[in-house]
Every structure is written in structure tokens, then in C-alpha cells.
Amino acid sequence: MSEILVQLSEAIIDGNVEDIVDLTEEALDDGIPAQEVLNKGLMAGMDHVGAEFKAGNMFVPEVLRSAKAMQASMDLLRPILAEAGVKHTGKLLLGTVKGDLHDIGKNLVGMMAEGAGFEVKDLGKDITPDQFVSAIKEYQPDVIGMSALLTTTMRVMGHTIKALEEAGLRDRVKVIVGGAPVTQEFANQIGADGYAPNAASAAELARKLVS
Amino acid sequence: MQVRKNNYTVNMTPTMQVLTENQIEAIYYAALAVLSETGVRVYDKEGWDLAHQGGAVVEDVQADSALVKMPSWMVDKARATLPQRIRVIGTPDGDGKRKYNMDLYKNTMYFGTGSDTPFTIDPYTQVRRRATYKDVRNLAKLAEALPNVDFFMSLGITQDTAVGTYDRWQYLAMLEATNKPINITAVDIEGLKDQLEMAYIRLGGKEEWKKAPCFSLYNEPVSPLSHSEEVIQKLLFCADNDIPIVYTPCPLAGATAPATLAGLMVQALTESLFGIVLSQLRKPGCQVIIGGLMSAMDMQTAVYPYGSPEMALLSAGYTEITKWMRVPEYETAGCSDAKCFDEQACMEAAINISTAAMIGGNMIHDIGYIEQGLCSSPHMLVASDEIISRTKRILRGIPVNADTQALDVLDQVGPGGHFLGHDHTYNRFKTENWRSALTDRQVYADWETSGCKDYQQRVQERMVEILEADAAPLLEPKMYQELRRICELADARHKDEELDVQMFV
Ligand code: B12
């Protein structure tokens, strides 16, 4: 493998936000196709980060720095990939549901998903079913992720899925749910496509659902 | 029971110090700077208008929120009317007497549970499952019986009742089993109104509430530096109705607050100071308790740790700030990140309870929490009661005076004798020495004969003993029906918000 791809994946692992843009340009100038830069450079690095995080050798702020480096490089690659007709990993639309103001877990899911190559649109917190519906129309996501940390607001996840059905959008998106009191059983009850107990597995789940 | 740290003629209570006075002042003045220069975001128009009328600068007004900056004199002014002492007294026994008195001011100390856990550990099967009405009642019964639990919070969400109105059902379950002061939670302002109504009924009228409220309300601003509509509306309602309000942020270092503990404290204090000022603008004398649940994110699991040394340390440091300010405060201890009642649970509770006690916070909550506040454990509650008792013994210290030095006794026994049969031992051993039926100190053979029971088993037995003990109902049937009716009416009003699938199977 070319030296520059190794350097790129190292820059991802080190969270080297400063040099990643130059390295990405250099790789493209060397004639390496954008897709290869993504898969063999960036994603190779992120896979390593993911494994190290799971093993307890890397920590949240380090993973987020890597994800940030990944995003900086993706900003360059995205238009080229789009032009070449390469399908991106996917678009994830995120929000904490209406009535709920807990957002740190949702933010973390968003950052981890970016690290996994997703284009993430975060609607914020206190999001109504209607807001989800219109955002789906506007952004055309592949996956929507809803977060709730209250038993009272968990109900809104069910209401939102209903609203998607009523708007005829349910088949167009995969729905994933999470948050501390949410469980797999609850996800099944309301007809979500998936549940994950933490941010890393949320990103993995989203990736599985779009592949 | 309350332990005053200013016992005897000079203060001989063992104490702990986390911050020096200079450090406290540095944090306080930094918080004033943040409140006046960075400002806080307020998501309630009534709230930002009130702040504006009181002298605050209101900027960047959006449809849903505004940035509010409060000059420091507003804090000085608010503190002049802020009560230094707040009393919450429990509900009356059969004889009409309200015997559980929580008198909160500098150096008094009370312990209580945490609230609203989605899960609980079943007292018999010891399996983790969703909490129910009966669990809340059981846990309240335990709290009623445990001598070192001074106030109660619903150690579980009632999840076999309607979801959107669970707060009223929880309150009913608590009133069924304890007369101790309660720190309630409310799903919204309507839930708060209903519970106040229930309290009036329980006390026999509003006048009795005026003498002393029987509950306080738990209310949390949103870190970092935001105050939601819900939180502001609750604060204003409490001010108008003489409900003591616990205004306590939950910042998490590295996630919703700076990663450095001092930075987190500055932020938390800014958040509480805003609440103090707004409350006093609404009604001078409004009763506010500030404090905290503060911790640093675990950067491997991304959880909010409840059993970490940082949690205990922050809680202790913040308590010192509130003492310096002379404002009643809320602290955290008796909680753990363990998933069951195990060695880790006990270790974490023992350390955070003793730290809290050595500092001496007013309302020390979250006894009985495991799994980062997501699960309650009746075992943890019973064990914590013992840990508190132990700690209180340490707080009694070693009084040193002519009487306790016992020179006369030493002289009588002299070299080589013993003290076993001496009157002095007979008279003093019970008050000098702490003991507990739960702690085992038998010799090995006796321990073996008594069934080789480890701590978990002994706690289990004690818990079951309390749960199964006959207890006269605390609510007359008529009173129960009246209270229940408020819950049912609330359910009827909110029926349409429920999901048509069963949420918790
Ligand atoms: C911090 C906190 C707050 C802060 C939140 C600040 C903020 N900016 O987010 C504040 C103070 C605002 C707050 C307020 C309240 N809180 Co609160 N809060 C917490 C606490 C202590 C930690 C939450 C947290 O940040 N965890 C860390 C993050 C990283 O974890 P996480 O959110 O669970 O997210 C992870 C996973 O769940 C998953 N995930 C999350 N979202 C998603 C989405 C998808 C799609 C997927 C796949 C995965 C996923 O991945 C994340 C990362 O690994 C929890 C206790 C707990 N241990 O959960 C209580 C807790 C959630 N709160 C609780 C309560 C009751 C409240 C209040 C109602 C209190 C009150 N009576 O006023 C208010 C409600 C305000 C509102 N309307 O939302 C209860 C909830 C009980 C329930 N189920 O109903 C809890 C459990 C504590 C308790 N026992 O009382 N709270």
C-alpha cells in the first residue's frame, strides 16, 4: 500500500486535524482515487480506532478527535465522491424527542456516526414528530435516530414512528432508538428497526442498516 | 436524626476540607463573572422578562429563548432575602403529629434517597426489572423504618401506572408508606399542582402547609448554562406557593461542563445563582436549596458516574461553597455505578457517604442508587443506612476532657489490672462504641454455626424483615380514595398521550 495512505490512516488514529487536509490533497495529487483514499486511508484508520476504543485503549475524546480529522478529510473527498457517483455511507438524521432535553448522549451518537462515515444532520433536542417528518422530506436521510432519556418522552418515539407511517415515509428510512431507559424490547414494541445501548454500537448499527 | 457539627463547647467534630476560603471566593467571583459576562440562556419569556425587570441585560432574543446577563449586584440583592434556613416537615402520624423535621441550615445534615429510576432490583428474586407502584411503596416502607434515612424520594418510577402522570402515582405510593419529608419530582407544572393539592389534603389544609411544607421540589437547570421553560415555570410556581425548591444542575465534566473540576464548579454555581436571583425577584424569601449532582464523564463508557471519587469530591467542594454562602444545600452520596448490590456498590457508597458526612451537607440524596441512577436497590438502601450510622459515630469524635480521660479510673485499676468489670465500662460502653446488627464480628466458629451468612445475605434478611413487618396503614381509606382520585383525574385528562402499545412488558 502506498506510503501516503499509511500516513493518512495514522493521521486519523492520532487525530491529527492539522495535517490531514494536506495529506488528503497530496494523496489525490498522487492520483489515488478518492474512494481508495477513503477506504484504505481514512476508514482503515477509523477501524483501528474503533477496535482500540472497544479494547479500552482509546478514550472518547481521542475517538472524537479522530472523527474530527476524518470529517476534515471528508470535506475534500465528498464532492469528488459524489461526482464519481460513489454512494456515501449514508445520511443520519438525529434528534432528542419532544419534551426531552437530555442531549449529550445523542451528540455523542452523532459524532461517532460521523466517524463511521455518515453525513449527520442533528436537529437538536425537544423535536416533535412533525419536525422529524419535515426534516426527513428535506434531508432525505437513510436512517433516523431518536434519543429519549425519560419514560414520558419514550412515548414520543412511538408517536413519531406513527407520524412517519401517516406521512408515507416509514419505508424510506430506517429508524433507530436509544437513551438510558430505552431497551431492545421497547424498540420492538414500537416497531423501530434497531436499538443500541451506546454510541459506538449505535454507529455500527446504523452502518449495518444501510449496507 | 441530625448531627450538628458544632457539638460540645468547641467544635470537636472530625471534619474534612476540600477548598480553602480563598478558593471558595475565587469560584464564587468567577461564577459572578460568568453570570454577568457570558450569561445564561433562558427558554421562558416570563423568566427573561422578570430578569430584565430586575436589572438583567437581555440579548439575542430568539423565538424560544434569550441570553440573560445578570450584573453582580443582582446576586448580592437576591442573597439578602434568600432564606438561610428552610424547614420541611413530614406528614402527620395517627396522633396528628408531624414528627420528622428537616431543619436545613449551615451544618445540619440529613440523608435521603434518590428518585425516578426506570429499573429496580426485585427484593425477593434480586432480578433487575422495571419499577412498579408496589416497589415505590416498598422502598418507602424501608425508608420509613430505617433510622438514618431522613427524607425520601421515589426510588423508582411507577411503570405499571399511566406513563404521563406517573408523578402523582409515585407521590401516592410514597404517602402510603412513609411520613418522612419527601423531595418530589413533577413531570410538568400540572403534575406539580396536582401533588400540591394532594399534600394539602394529606396535611388537612393549606394552613398546615404554611406552618411547614411536607415536600420540596426537585428541579434541574440544563447544563451548560441553560434554563428550560419547564424549569423556570416550576421555579415561579414554587415561589408563588411557598414550595421549597431544590435548584440543582447535573453538569458532567468533559461533556456538559469543562473537564477541570474547578471549571465545572464555576459553571454549576452560575446555574444555581441564576435560579436564586430569579426566585428572589419573583418573591423575596422564596426558599431555594442549591447543590448538586456533579461528576466527570467516564471516557471509556461515556456514562455519568455516580460512584466515582470525583463525584464525591465535587459534592464535598460544592457543599463548602454553599456553607460559605449560607444557603441550604443538596448533596449526593450513597450511590454507585455497580449493576447489582455487590462489593463495588458498598465500597462506593461507603466512600461517598463518609465524604459527604465529613463535609456535612444539608440534604444528602441518592441513597439506594446503583447503575448510575438508572436502578434502585433495596439492599443498597439498607446497607447505606448502616454506613450512615457508622459515619455518624466517627462524627461524634473523641471528646477530650477531664471526665473522658478517666484518670480516676486509670488510677483505681492501675498497672496490670483490667477494666472489664469496672462500673466505668458498664456505664460507658454503650455510648462510646458503635455497633450494628448487620455487621458481623463473630469468631469464625460462631459465624459458621449461625449459617455462614455473608453481608449480602444479612442485608437481604433485614430487608425482608422490614418489608414483611406489620405496619398500620398511614392513610385512612377515605383519604386514600381522595388522593387516588386526583391521580385518576390526571390520567383521564392525559389519556390520549399514551401509546396504544404496552410500553413496558
Ligand atoms: C445529566 C442528566 C440530566 C441533565 C441533562 C443535561 C444535558 N445537556 O443532556 C439535566 C439536568 C438537564 C437533566 C434533567 C432531567 N432529568 Co436527567 N439525567 C441526567 C443523567 C444523570 C445522565 C444522563 C447522561 O448525560 N448520560 C451520559 C450519556 C452519554 O449517556 P446517554 O444519554 O444514556 O446516551 C448513551 C446511550 O443511551 C446511547 N444513546 C443515546 N441516545 C441515543 C440515540 C440512538 C438513536 C441510539 C442508537 C443510542 C443512543 O448512546 C449514548 C452514548 O453512549 C441521567 C442518569 C443516567 N445515568 O442516565 C438522568 C436521568 C436520565 N434524568 C432523569 C430525570 C427524571 C430528569 C428530569 C425529569 C428531572 C426533573 N424531575 O426535573 C429532568 C428532565 C428534563 C427534560 N425535560 O428533559 C431520570 C430519567 C428517568 C426516566 N426514565 O424517566 C434519570 C435516569 C435520573 C434519575 N434516576 O432521576 N438530566
XYZ file of N, CA and C in Angstrom, chain A residues 93 96-99 123 126-137 144 146 153 155-167 169:
105
model
N -30.155 11.250 10.350
C -30.866 12.386 10.921
C -31.102 12.078 12.403
N -33.211 14.538 19.770
C -33.802 14.120 21.040
C -35.273 14.517 20.952
N -36.157 13.601 21.329
C -37.585 13.800 21.072
C -38.218 14.886 21.933
N -39.373 15.315 21.517
C -40.152 16.377 22.167
C -40.288 16.149 23.679
N -40.025 17.203 24.421
C -40.181 17.130 25.869
C -38.919 16.687 26.582
N -30.854 17.538 14.527
C -31.934 18.515 14.690
C -31.926 19.158 16.075
N -35.776 18.288 21.924
C -37.154 18.752 22.009
C -37.820 18.744 20.624
N -37.597 17.675 19.867
C -38.054 17.600 18.475
C -39.398 16.870 18.366
N -40.377 17.526 17.772
C -41.717 16.937 17.634
C -41.753 15.940 16.473
N -42.750 15.045 16.491
C -42.914 14.132 15.354
C -42.993 14.890 14.022
N -43.709 16.006 14.019
C -43.842 16.794 12.784
C -42.498 17.316 12.297
N -41.689 17.733 13.246
C -40.358 18.223 12.860
C -39.531 17.106 12.227
N -39.647 15.900 12.781
C -38.939 14.764 12.174
C -39.447 14.539 10.755
N -40.773 14.575 10.618
C -41.362 14.320 9.300
C -40.851 15.328 8.273
N -40.902 16.619 8.620
C -40.476 17.574 7.591
C -38.967 17.505 7.357
N -38.216 17.181 8.392
C -36.764 17.067 8.188
C -36.435 15.878 7.279
N -37.211 14.813 7.381
C -36.958 13.655 6.512
C -37.210 14.054 5.058
N -38.283 14.816 4.860
C -38.579 15.275 3.495
C -37.450 16.156 2.977
N -32.968 7.454 10.616
C -33.190 8.488 11.628
C -32.960 7.867 13.007
N -33.523 8.470 17.096
C -34.215 9.240 18.129
C -33.650 8.883 19.488
N -41.044 10.643 27.706
C -40.748 11.035 26.321
C -40.486 9.833 25.414
N -42.501 7.761 24.855
C -43.750 7.645 24.096
C -43.674 8.389 22.766
N -42.931 9.506 22.789
C -42.852 10.319 21.566
C -42.166 9.542 20.437
N -41.298 8.607 20.811
C -40.667 7.775 19.776
C -41.744 6.987 19.026
N -42.684 6.450 19.790
C -43.787 5.709 19.184
C -44.657 6.633 18.334
N -44.945 7.817 18.877
C -45.763 8.774 18.121
C -45.065 9.170 16.822
N -43.751 9.305 16.884
C -43.014 9.730 15.685
C -43.076 8.652 14.609
N -42.912 7.400 15.022
C -42.991 6.314 14.036
C -44.375 6.298 13.372
N -45.388 6.523 14.196
C -46.761 6.638 13.654
C -46.853 7.759 12.634
N -46.270 8.905 12.999
C -46.329 10.075 12.110
C -45.624 9.780 10.788
N -44.522 9.024 10.860
C -43.816 8.657 9.629
C -44.714 7.783 8.756
N -45.405 6.856 9.414
C -46.317 5.981 8.659
C -47.403 6.801 7.977
N -47.979 7.713 8.770
C -49.057 8.535 8.218
C -48.589 9.398 7.059
N -47.324 9.833 7.122
C -46.796 10.689 6.051
C -46.271 9.853 4.886
N -43.739 7.850 4.931
C -42.277 7.900 4.875
C -41.614 6.691 5.529
